[in-house]
JSON list of C-alpha atoms in Angstrom, two decimals:
[
{"chain": "A", "resi": 1, "resn": "MET", "atom": "CA", "xyz": [55.71, -53.81, -51.75]},
{"chain": "A", "resi": 2, "resn": "THR", "atom": "CA", "xyz": [55.79, -54.97, -55.25]},
{"chain": "A", "resi": 3, "resn": "THR", "atom": "CA", "xyz": [53.11, -57.55, -56.46]},
{"chain": "A", "resi": 4, "resn": "SER", "atom": "CA", "xyz": [55.73, -59.39, -58.60]},
{"chain": "A", "resi": 5, "resn": "THR", "atom": "CA", "xyz": [56.36, -63.01, -57.53]},
{"chain": "A", "resi": 6, "resn": "GLU", "atom": "CA", "xyz": [59.94, -62.05, -56.76]},
{"chain": "A", "resi": 7, "resn": "GLY", "atom": "CA", "xyz": [58.89, -59.22, -54.68]},
{"chain": "A", "resi": 8, "resn": "ILE", "atom": "CA", "xyz": [56.38, -61.20, -52.76]},
{"chain": "A", "resi": 9, "resn": "SER", "atom": "CA", "xyz": [58.87, -63.98, -52.09]},
{"chain": "A", "resi": 10, "resn": "GLN", "atom": "CA", "xyz": [61.39, -61.32, -50.94]},
{"chain": "A", "resi": 11, "resn": "PHE", "atom": "CA", "xyz": [58.94, -59.79, -48.55]},
{"chain": "A", "resi": 12, "resn": "LEU", "atom": "CA", "xyz": [57.88, -63.22, -47.03]},
{"chain": "A", "resi": 13, "resn": "ALA", "atom": "CA", "xyz": [61.59, -64.25, -46.70]},
{"chain": "A", "resi": 14, "resn": "GLU", "atom": "CA", "xyz": [62.26, -61.14, -44.78]},
{"chain": "A", "resi": 15, "resn": "HIS", "atom": "CA", "xyz": [59.68, -62.08, -42.30]},
{"chain": "A", "resi": 16, "resn": "GLY", "atom": "CA", "xyz": [60.98, -65.63, -41.89]},
{"chain": "A", "resi": 17, "resn": "ALA", "atom": "CA", "xyz": [58.99, -67.65, -44.43]},
{"chain": "A", "resi": 18, "resn": "PHE", "atom": "CA", "xyz": [60.49, -70.36, -46.82]},
{"chain": "A", "resi": 19, "resn": "THR", "atom": "CA", "xyz": [58.62, -69.75, -50.04]},
{"chain": "A", "resi": 20, "resn": "THR", "atom": "CA", "xyz": [58.66, -70.81, -53.77]},
{"chain": "A", "resi": 21, "resn": "ALA", "atom": "CA", "xyz": [57.13, -68.65, -56.44]},
{"chain": "A", "resi": 22, "resn": "ILE", "atom": "CA", "xyz": [55.47, -70.24, -59.44]},
{"chain": "A", "resi": 23, "resn": "GLU", "atom": "CA", "xyz": [53.98, -68.24, -62.32]},
{"chain": "A", "resi": 24, "resn": "ALA", "atom": "CA", "xyz": [51.11, -70.21, -63.93]},
{"chain": "A", "resi": 25, "resn": "ASP", "atom": "CA", "xyz": [48.04, -69.84, -66.05]},
{"chain": "A", "resi": 26, "resn": "LEU", "atom": "CA", "xyz": [45.07, -71.45, -64.30]},
{"chain": "A", "resi": 27, "resn": "ALA", "atom": "CA", "xyz": [43.02, -71.29, -67.52]},
{"chain": "A", "resi": 28, "resn": "ASN", "atom": "CA", "xyz": [45.38, -74.13, -68.54]},
{"chain": "A", "resi": 29, "resn": "ARG", "atom": "CA", "xyz": [43.84, -77.48, -67.37]},
{"chain": "A", "resi": 30, "resn": "ASP", "atom": "CA", "xyz": [47.31, -79.00, -66.93]},
{"chain": "A", "resi": 31, "resn": "THR", "atom": "CA", "xyz": [48.48, -76.14, -64.60]},
{"chain": "A", "resi": 32, "resn": "PRO", "atom": "CA", "xyz": [47.18, -77.36, -61.19]},
{"chain": "A", "resi": 33, "resn": "ALA", "atom": "CA", "xyz": [49.13, -80.68, -61.35]},
{"chain": "A", "resi": 34, "resn": "ARG", "atom": "CA", "xyz": [52.23, -79.01, -62.61]},
{"chain": "A", "resi": 35, "resn": "VAL", "atom": "CA", "xyz": [52.04, -76.40, -59.70]},
{"chain": "A", "resi": 36, "resn": "PHE", "atom": "CA", "xyz": [51.73, -79.21, -57.17]},
{"chain": "A", "resi": 37, "resn": "ASP", "atom": "CA", "xyz": [54.74, -81.06, -58.80]},
{"chain": "A", "resi": 38, "resn": "LYS", "atom": "CA", "xyz": [56.92, -78.03, -58.41]},
{"chain": "A", "resi": 39, "resn": "VAL", "atom": "CA", "xyz": [55.75, -77.24, -54.92]},
{"chain": "A", "resi": 40, "resn": "GLU", "atom": "CA", "xyz": [56.37, -80.82, -53.72]},
{"chain": "A", "resi": 41, "resn": "GLN", "atom": "CA", "xyz": [59.74, -80.93, -55.29]},
{"chain": "A", "resi": 42, "resn": "ARG", "atom": "CA", "xyz": [60.84, -77.66, -53.66]},
{"chain": "A", "resi": 43, "resn": "MET", "atom": "CA", "xyz": [58.94, -77.83, -50.47]},
{"chain": "A", "resi": 44, "resn": "GLY", "atom": "CA", "xyz": [57.39, -81.21, -49.70]},
{"chain": "A", "resi": 45, "resn": "GLY", "atom": "CA", "xyz": [53.95, -82.36, -49.32]},
{"chain": "A", "resi": 46, "resn": "VAL", "atom": "CA", "xyz": [51.12, -79.66, -49.23]},
{"chain": "A", "resi": 47, "resn": "THR", "atom": "CA", "xyz": [48.98, -79.68, -46.12]},
{"chain": "A", "resi": 48, "resn": "ALA", "atom": "CA", "xyz": [47.01, -76.47, -46.77]},
{"chain": "A", "resi": 49, "resn": "LEU", "atom": "CA", "xyz": [45.45, -75.14, -49.97]},
{"chain": "A", "resi": 50, "resn": "VAL", "atom": "CA", "xyz": [44.43, -71.41, -49.87]},
{"chain": "A", "resi": 51, "resn": "MET", "atom": "CA", "xyz": [42.82, -70.23, -53.21]},
{"chain": "A", "resi": 52, "resn": "SER", "atom": "CA", "xyz": [42.57, -66.55, -53.87]},
{"chain": "A", "resi": 53, "resn": "HIS", "atom": "CA", "xyz": [42.90, -66.73, -57.57]},
{"chain": "A", "resi": 54, "resn": "CYS", "atom": "CA", "xyz": [40.35, -65.13, -59.89]},
{"chain": "A", "resi": 55, "resn": "GLU", "atom": "CA", "xyz": [39.56, -64.00, -63.41]},
{"chain": "A", "resi": 56, "resn": "SER", "atom": "CA", "xyz": [37.53, -60.71, -63.23]},
{"chain": "A", "resi": 57, "resn": "VAL", "atom": "CA", "xyz": [36.23, -58.58, -66.12]},
{"chain": "A", "resi": 58, "resn": "ASP", "atom": "CA", "xyz": [33.24, -56.48, -65.46]},
{"chain": "A", "resi": 59, "resn": "SER", "atom": "CA", "xyz": [30.22, -57.17, -67.69]},
{"chain": "A", "resi": 60, "resn": "GLY", "atom": "CA", "xyz": [26.54, -57.97, -67.25]},
{"chain": "A", "resi": 61, "resn": "LEU", "atom": "CA", "xyz": [24.05, -60.15, -68.68]},
{"chain": "A", "resi": 62, "resn": "LEU", "atom": "CA", "xyz": [23.60, -58.34, -71.89]},
{"chain": "A", "resi": 63, "resn": "ASP", "atom": "CA", "xyz": [27.25, -57.65, -72.86]},
{"chain": "A", "resi": 64, "resn": "THR", "atom": "CA", "xyz": [29.12, -60.74, -71.50]},
{"chain": "A", "resi": 65, "resn": "THR", "atom": "CA", "xyz": [30.64, -62.69, -74.32]},
{"chain": "A", "resi": 66, "resn": "VAL", "atom": "CA", "xyz": [30.68, -66.50, -74.44]},
{"chain": "A", "resi": 67, "resn": "GLU", "atom": "CA", "xyz": [34.44, -66.38, -74.54]},
{"chain": "A", "resi": 68, "resn": "SER", "atom": "CA", "xyz": [34.61, -64.26, -71.48]},
{"chain": "A", "resi": 69, "resn": "PHE", "atom": "CA", "xyz": [32.07, -66.54, -69.61]},
{"chain": "A", "resi": 70, "resn": "ASP", "atom": "CA", "xyz": [33.99, -69.57, -70.51]},
{"chain": "A", "resi": 71, "resn": "GLY", "atom": "CA", "xyz": [37.31, -67.94, -69.45]},
{"chain": "A", "resi": 72, "resn": "HIS", "atom": "CA", "xyz": [35.91, -67.10, -66.02]},
{"chain": "A", "resi": 73, "resn": "PHE", "atom": "CA", "xyz": [34.67, -70.54, -65.37]},
{"chain": "A", "resi": 74, "resn": "ALA", "atom": "CA", "xyz": [37.98, -72.01, -66.56]},
{"chain": "A", "resi": 75, "resn": "VAL", "atom": "CA", "xyz": [39.86, -70.03, -63.88]},
{"chain": "A", "resi": 76, "resn": "ASN", "atom": "CA", "xyz": [37.40, -69.51, -61.05]},
{"chain": "A", "resi": 77, "resn": "ALA", "atom": "CA", "xyz": [35.50, -72.89, -61.17]},
{"chain": "A", "resi": 78, "resn": "ARG", "atom": "CA", "xyz": [37.46, -75.48, -63.20]},
{"chain": "A", "resi": 79, "resn": "ALA", "atom": "CA", "xyz": [40.85, -74.56, -61.73]},
{"chain": "A", "resi": 80, "resn": "THR", "atom": "CA", "xyz": [39.36, -74.57, -58.28]},
{"chain": "A", "resi": 81, "resn": "TRP", "atom": "CA", "xyz": [38.09, -78.17, -58.80]},
{"chain": "A", "resi": 82, "resn": "LEU", "atom": "CA", "xyz": [41.48, -79.30, -60.23]},
{"chain": "A", "resi": 83, "resn": "LEU", "atom": "CA", "xyz": [43.52, -77.81, -57.48]},
{"chain": "A", "resi": 84, "resn": "ILE", "atom": "CA", "xyz": [41.22, -79.37, -54.84]},
{"chain": "A", "resi": 85, "resn": "ARG", "atom": "CA", "xyz": [41.25, -82.71, -56.70]},
{"chain": "A", "resi": 86, "resn": "GLU", "atom": "CA", "xyz": [45.14, -82.63, -56.79]},
{"chain": "A", "resi": 87, "resn": "PHE", "atom": "CA", "xyz": [45.31, -81.77, -53.16]},
{"chain": "A", "resi": 88, "resn": "GLY", "atom": "CA", "xyz": [43.10, -84.72, -52.29]},
{"chain": "A", "resi": 89, "resn": "ARG", "atom": "CA", "xyz": [44.90, -87.11, -54.39]},
{"chain": "A", "resi": 90, "resn": "ARG", "atom": "CA", "xyz": [48.12, -86.17, -52.87]},
{"chain": "A", "resi": 91, "resn": "PHE", "atom": "CA", "xyz": [47.53, -85.37, -49.34]},
{"chain": "A", "resi": 92, "resn": "THR", "atom": "CA", "xyz": [49.36, -87.56, -47.07]},
{"chain": "A", "resi": 93, "resn": "GLY", "atom": "CA", "xyz": [49.51, -85.57, -43.91]},
{"chain": "A", "resi": 94, "resn": "GLU", "atom": "CA", "xyz": [48.29, -86.64, -40.43]},
{"chain": "A", "resi": 95, "resn": "ARG", "atom": "CA", "xyz": [44.43, -86.88, -40.30]},
{"chain": "A", "resi": 96, "resn": "GLY", "atom": "CA", "xyz": [43.05, -83.53, -39.12]},
{"chain": "A", "resi": 97, "resn": "THR", "atom": "CA", "xyz": [45.83, -81.42, -40.38]},
{"chain": "A", "resi": 98, "resn": "GLY", "atom": "CA", "xyz": [44.69, -80.78, -44.00]},
{"chain": "A", "resi": 99, "resn": "ARG", "atom": "CA", "xyz": [43.09, -77.50, -44.83]},
{"chain": "A", "resi": 100, "resn": "ILE", "atom": "CA", "xyz": [41.31, -76.14, -47.86]},
{"chain": "A", "resi": 101, "resn": "VAL", "atom": "CA", "xyz": [40.20, -72.35, -47.98]},
{"chain": "A", "resi": 102, "resn": "SER", "atom": "CA", "xyz": [38.90, -70.47, -50.90]},
{"chain": "A", "resi": 103, "resn": "LEU", "atom": "CA", "xyz": [38.11, -66.70, -51.22]},
{"chain": "A", "resi": 104, "resn": "THR", "atom": "CA", "xyz": [34.84, -66.03, -52.91]},
{"chain": "A", "resi": 105, "resn": "SER", "atom": "CA", "xyz": [32.53, -63.22, -53.64]},
{"chain": "A", "resi": 106, "resn": "ASP", "atom": "CA", "xyz": [28.79, -62.60, -54.17]},
{"chain": "A", "resi": 107, "resn": "HIS", "atom": "CA", "xyz": [29.16, -59.62, -56.62]},
{"chain": "A", "resi": 108, "resn": "THR", "atom": "CA", "xyz": [27.25, -60.59, -59.53]},
{"chain": "A", "resi": 109, "resn": "VAL", "atom": "CA", "xyz": [25.19, -57.59, -60.80]},
{"chain": "A", "resi": 110, "resn": "GLY", "atom": "CA", "xyz": [27.29, -55.95, -63.52]},
{"chain": "A", "resi": 111, "resn": "ASN", "atom": "CA", "xyz": [29.92, -58.58, -63.05]},
{"chain": "A", "resi": 112, "resn": "LEU", "atom": "CA", "xyz": [28.05, -61.66, -64.01]},
{"chain": "A", "resi": 113, "resn": "PRO", "atom": "CA", "xyz": [30.81, -64.11, -65.26]},
{"chain": "A", "resi": 114, "resn": "TYR", "atom": "CA", "xyz": [32.91, -63.29, -61.99]},
{"chain": "A", "resi": 115, "resn": "GLY", "atom": "CA", "xyz": [30.06, -63.70, -59.58]},
{"chain": "A", "resi": 116, "resn": "ALA", "atom": "CA", "xyz": [28.62, -66.83, -61.19]},
{"chain": "A", "resi": 117, "resn": "SER", "atom": "CA", "xyz": [31.96, -68.73, -61.39]},
{"chain": "A", "resi": 118, "resn": "LYS", "atom": "CA", "xyz": [32.72, -67.58, -57.80]},
{"chain": "A", "resi": 119, "resn": "GLY", "atom": "CA", "xyz": [29.58, -69.09, -56.85]},
{"chain": "A", "resi": 120, "resn": "ALA", "atom": "CA", "xyz": [30.60, -72.36, -58.41]},
{"chain": "A", "resi": 121, "resn": "MET", "atom": "CA", "xyz": [33.82, -72.11, -56.43]},
{"chain": "A", "resi": 122, "resn": "ASP", "atom": "CA", "xyz": [31.87, -72.00, -53.28]},
{"chain": "A", "resi": 123, "resn": "ARG", "atom": "CA", "xyz": [29.98, -75.14, -54.13]},
{"chain": "A", "resi": 124, "resn": "ILE", "atom": "CA", "xyz": [33.22, -77.12, -55.20]},
{"chain": "A", "resi": 125, "resn": "THR", "atom": "CA", "xyz": [34.96, -76.15, -51.96]},
{"chain": "A", "resi": 126, "resn": "LEU", "atom": "CA", "xyz": [32.13, -77.08, -49.72]},
{"chain": "A", "resi": 127, "resn": "ALA", "atom": "CA", "xyz": [31.79, -80.39, -51.53]},
{"chain": "A", "resi": 128, "resn": "ALA", "atom": "CA", "xyz": [35.36, -81.17, -50.42]},
{"chain": "A", "resi": 129, "resn": "ALA", "atom": "CA", "xyz": [34.46, -80.90, -46.88]},
{"chain": "A", "resi": 130, "resn": "HIS", "atom": "CA", "xyz": [32.48, -84.08, -47.29]},
{"chain": "A", "resi": 131, "resn": "GLU", "atom": "CA", "xyz": [34.21, -85.83, -50.10]},
{"chain": "A", "resi": 132, "resn": "LEU", "atom": "CA", "xyz": [37.67, -85.46, -48.41]},
{"chain": "A", "resi": 133, "resn": "ALA", "atom": "CA", "xyz": [36.34, -86.38, -45.00]},
{"chain": "A", "resi": 134, "resn": "HIS", "atom": "CA", "xyz": [38.06, -89.69, -45.01]},
{"chain": "A", "resi": 135, "resn": "LEU", "atom": "CA", "xyz": [41.39, -87.70, -45.11]},
{"chain": "A", "resi": 136, "resn": "GLY", "atom": "CA", "xyz": [40.38, -85.50, -42.19]},
{"chain": "A", "resi": 137, "resn": "VAL", "atom": "CA", "xyz": [40.64, -82.41, -44.33]},
{"chain": "A", "resi": 138, "resn": "THR", "atom": "CA", "xyz": [38.48, -79.45, -43.61]},
{"chain": "A", "resi": 139, "resn": "ALA", "atom": "CA", "xyz": [37.28, -77.06, -46.39]},
{"chain": "A", "resi": 140, "resn": "ASN", "atom": "CA", "xyz": [35.81, -73.63, -46.05]},
{"chain": "A", "resi": 141, "resn": "ALA", "atom": "CA", "xyz": [35.04, -70.68, -48.27]},
{"chain": "A", "resi": 142, "resn": "ILE", "atom": "CA", "xyz": [35.47, -66.96, -47.01]},
{"chain": "A", "resi": 143, "resn": "ASN", "atom": "CA", "xyz": [33.50, -64.11, -48.42]},
{"chain": "A", "resi": 144, "resn": "PRO", "atom": "CA", "xyz": [35.46, -61.03, -47.29]},
{"chain": "A", "resi": 145, "resn": "GLY", "atom": "CA", "xyz": [33.16, -58.42, -48.89]},
{"chain": "A", "resi": 146, "resn": "PRO", "atom": "CA", "xyz": [34.59, -55.34, -50.30]},
{"chain": "A", "resi": 147, "resn": "VAL", "atom": "CA", "xyz": [38.34, -55.21, -49.32]},
{"chain": "A", "resi": 148, "resn": "ASP", "atom": "CA", "xyz": [40.30, -52.07, -49.54]},
{"chain": "A", "resi": 149, "resn": "THR", "atom": "CA", "xyz": [43.19, -52.87, -51.95]},
{"chain": "A", "resi": 150, "resn": "GLY", "atom": "CA", "xyz": [42.92, -49.73, -53.98]},
{"chain": "A", "resi": 151, "resn": "TRP", "atom": "CA", "xyz": [40.46, -50.79, -56.53]},
{"chain": "A", "resi": 152, "resn": "MET", "atom": "CA", "xyz": [37.38, -48.80, -55.40]},
{"chain": "A", "resi": 153, "resn": "PRO", "atom": "CA", "xyz": [36.34, -45.55, -56.80]},
{"chain": "A", "resi": 154, "resn": "GLU", "atom": "CA", "xyz": [35.50, -42.91, -54.14]},
{"chain": "A", "resi": 155, "resn": "GLU", "atom": "CA", "xyz": [31.81, -43.24, -54.28]},
{"chain": "A", "resi": 156, "resn": "VAL", "atom": "CA", "xyz": [32.09, -47.08, -53.86]},
{"chain": "A", "resi": 157, "resn": "ARG", "atom": "CA", "xyz": [34.29, -46.64, -50.80]},
{"chain": "A", "resi": 158, "resn": "GLU", "atom": "CA", "xyz": [31.89, -44.12, -49.26]},
{"chain": "A", "resi": 159, "resn": "HIS", "atom": "CA", "xyz": [28.77, -46.46, -49.84]},
{"chain": "A", "resi": 160, "resn": "CYS", "atom": "CA", "xyz": [30.57, -49.55, -48.43]},
{"chain": "A", "resi": 161, "resn": "VAL", "atom": "CA", "xyz": [31.66, -47.53, -45.29]},
{"chain": "A", "resi": 162, "resn": "ARG", "atom": "CA", "xyz": [28.14, -46.27, -44.79]},
{"chain": "A", "resi": 163, "resn": "SER", "atom": "CA", "xyz": [26.77, -49.70, -45.20]},
{"chain": "A", "resi": 164, "resn": "THR", "atom": "CA", "xyz": [29.11, -51.37, -42.66]},
{"chain": "A", "resi": 165, "resn": "PRO", "atom": "CA", "xyz": [28.16, -51.13, -38.91]},
{"chain": "A", "resi": 166, "resn": "LEU", "atom": "CA", "xyz": [31.73, -50.88, -37.93]},
{"chain": "A", "resi": 167, "resn": "GLY", "atom": "CA", "xyz": [32.16, -47.94, -40.23]},
{"chain": "A", "resi": 168, "resn": "ARG", "atom": "CA", "xyz": [35.20, -48.95, -42.17]},
{"chain": "A", "resi": 169, "resn": "LEU", "atom": "CA", "xyz": [36.32, -51.04, -45.16]},
{"chain": "A", "resi": 170, "resn": "GLY", "atom": "CA", "xyz": [37.80, -54.61, -44.80]},
{"chain": "A", "resi": 171, "resn": "THR", "atom": "CA", "xyz": [41.55, -55.06, -45.10]},
{"chain": "A", "resi": 172, "resn": "PRO", "atom": "CA", "xyz": [43.69, -57.83, -46.46]},
{"chain": "A", "resi": 173, "resn": "GLN", "atom": "CA", "xyz": [44.71, -58.37, -42.81]},
{"chain": "A", "resi": 174, "resn": "ASP", "atom": "CA", "xyz": [41.04, -59.13, -41.79]},
{"chain": "A", "resi": 175, "resn": "THR", "atom": "CA", "xyz": [40.87, -61.84, -44.28]},
{"chain": "A", "resi": 176, "resn": "ALA", "atom": "CA", "xyz": [44.41, -63.20, -43.55]},
{"chain": "A", "resi": 177, "resn": "HIS", "atom": "CA", "xyz": [43.57, -63.42, -39.83]},
{"chain": "A", "resi": 178, "resn": "LEU", "atom": "CA", "xyz": [40.49, -65.67, -40.57]},
{"chain": "A", "resi": 179, "resn": "VAL", "atom": "CA", "xyz": [42.49, -67.80, -42.98]},
{"chain": "A", "resi": 180, "resn": "ASP", "atom": "CA", "xyz": [45.27, -68.13, -40.39]},
{"chain": "A", "resi": 181, "resn": "PHE", "atom": "CA", "xyz": [42.60, -69.36, -37.93]},
{"chain": "A", "resi": 182, "resn": "LEU", "atom": "CA", "xyz": [40.95, -71.73, -40.16]},
{"chain": "A", "resi": 183, "resn": "CYS", "atom": "CA", "xyz": [44.40, -73.36, -41.01]},
{"chain": "A", "resi": 184, "resn": "SER", "atom": "CA", "xyz": [45.41, -73.58, -37.33]},
{"chain": "A", "resi": 185, "resn": "LYS", "atom": "CA", "xyz": [44.77, -76.43, -34.97]},
{"chain": "A", "resi": 186, "resn": "GLU", "atom": "CA", "xyz": [42.15, -74.23, -33.11]},
{"chain": "A", "resi": 187, "resn": "GLY", "atom": "CA", "xyz": [40.18, -73.89, -36.37]},
{"chain": "A", "resi": 188, "resn": "GLU", "atom": "CA", "xyz": [39.88, -77.69, -36.90]},
{"chain": "A", "resi": 189, "resn": "TRP", "atom": "CA", "xyz": [36.13, -77.80, -35.92]},
{"chain": "A", "resi": 190, "resn": "ILE", "atom": "CA", "xyz": [35.06, -75.11, -38.57]},
{"chain": "A", "resi": 191, "resn": "ASN", "atom": "CA", "xyz": [34.28, -77.22, -41.68]},
{"chain": "A", "resi": 192, "resn": "GLY", "atom": "CA", "xyz": [31.98, -77.03, -44.70]},
{"chain": "A", "resi": 193, "resn": "GLN", "atom": "CA", "xyz": [31.07, -73.34, -44.03]},
{"chain": "A", "resi": 194, "resn": "LEU", "atom": "CA", "xyz": [30.76, -70.26, -46.19]},
{"chain": "A", "resi": 195, "resn": "LEU", "atom": "CA", "xyz": [31.91, -67.56, -43.84]},
{"chain": "A", "resi": 196, "resn": "MET", "atom": "CA", "xyz": [31.11, -63.90, -44.16]},
{"chain": "A", "resi": 197, "resn": "SER", "atom": "CA", "xyz": [33.96, -61.82, -42.95]},
{"chain": "A", "resi": 198, "resn": "ASN", "atom": "CA", "xyz": [32.62, -58.28, -43.87]},
{"chain": "A", "resi": 199, "resn": "GLY", "atom": "CA", "xyz": [31.99, -56.35, -40.75]},
{"chain": "A", "resi": 200, "resn": "GLY", "atom": "CA", "xyz": [28.32, -56.74, -40.91]},
{"chain": "A", "resi": 201, "resn": "LEU", "atom": "CA", "xyz": [27.95, -55.17, -44.43]},
{"chain": "A", "resi": 202, "resn": "ALA", "atom": "CA", "xyz": [24.42, -54.80, -45.35]}
]
């Protein structure tokens, strides 16, 4: 399956979903409002906000540039705040039906700007569980650990498999199942949590 917006939309349509694809630069502070405008025009009010966006360029304490650090925080932290703010301002759904889910990471060593900005994403998301309580919106963050999407060198794969009691890597489906549950009626009581979904990775 292609990772282009057209390919993803086609795949989802073939499985019965009604979608709209929007390409946008989340480093631009005006993007979140523009995305919500387009989604509402094409699909109606938003009841679930699932955030899996990220800026990720490997660098550590000594070699991260200020420009890279700021760029990571613009996408991973500021855009998260602006997306959640837009969701909270516009949500008009029935109380108890609103959902916010963010996908985070604790990988900071050798990946400083990514990990630090993802940590900020956690805090922003969990704040929403309290600040949007008057809307009956739940907000949770998921840390899926190392997920097998083709990015891992073989030595990293082997280390992660050895370090996981269940003896395998995480899959996109593992994460998707948890997101699906959190967005369901049955997941309504889970709120304000940072959930580890990593098979017990040590």
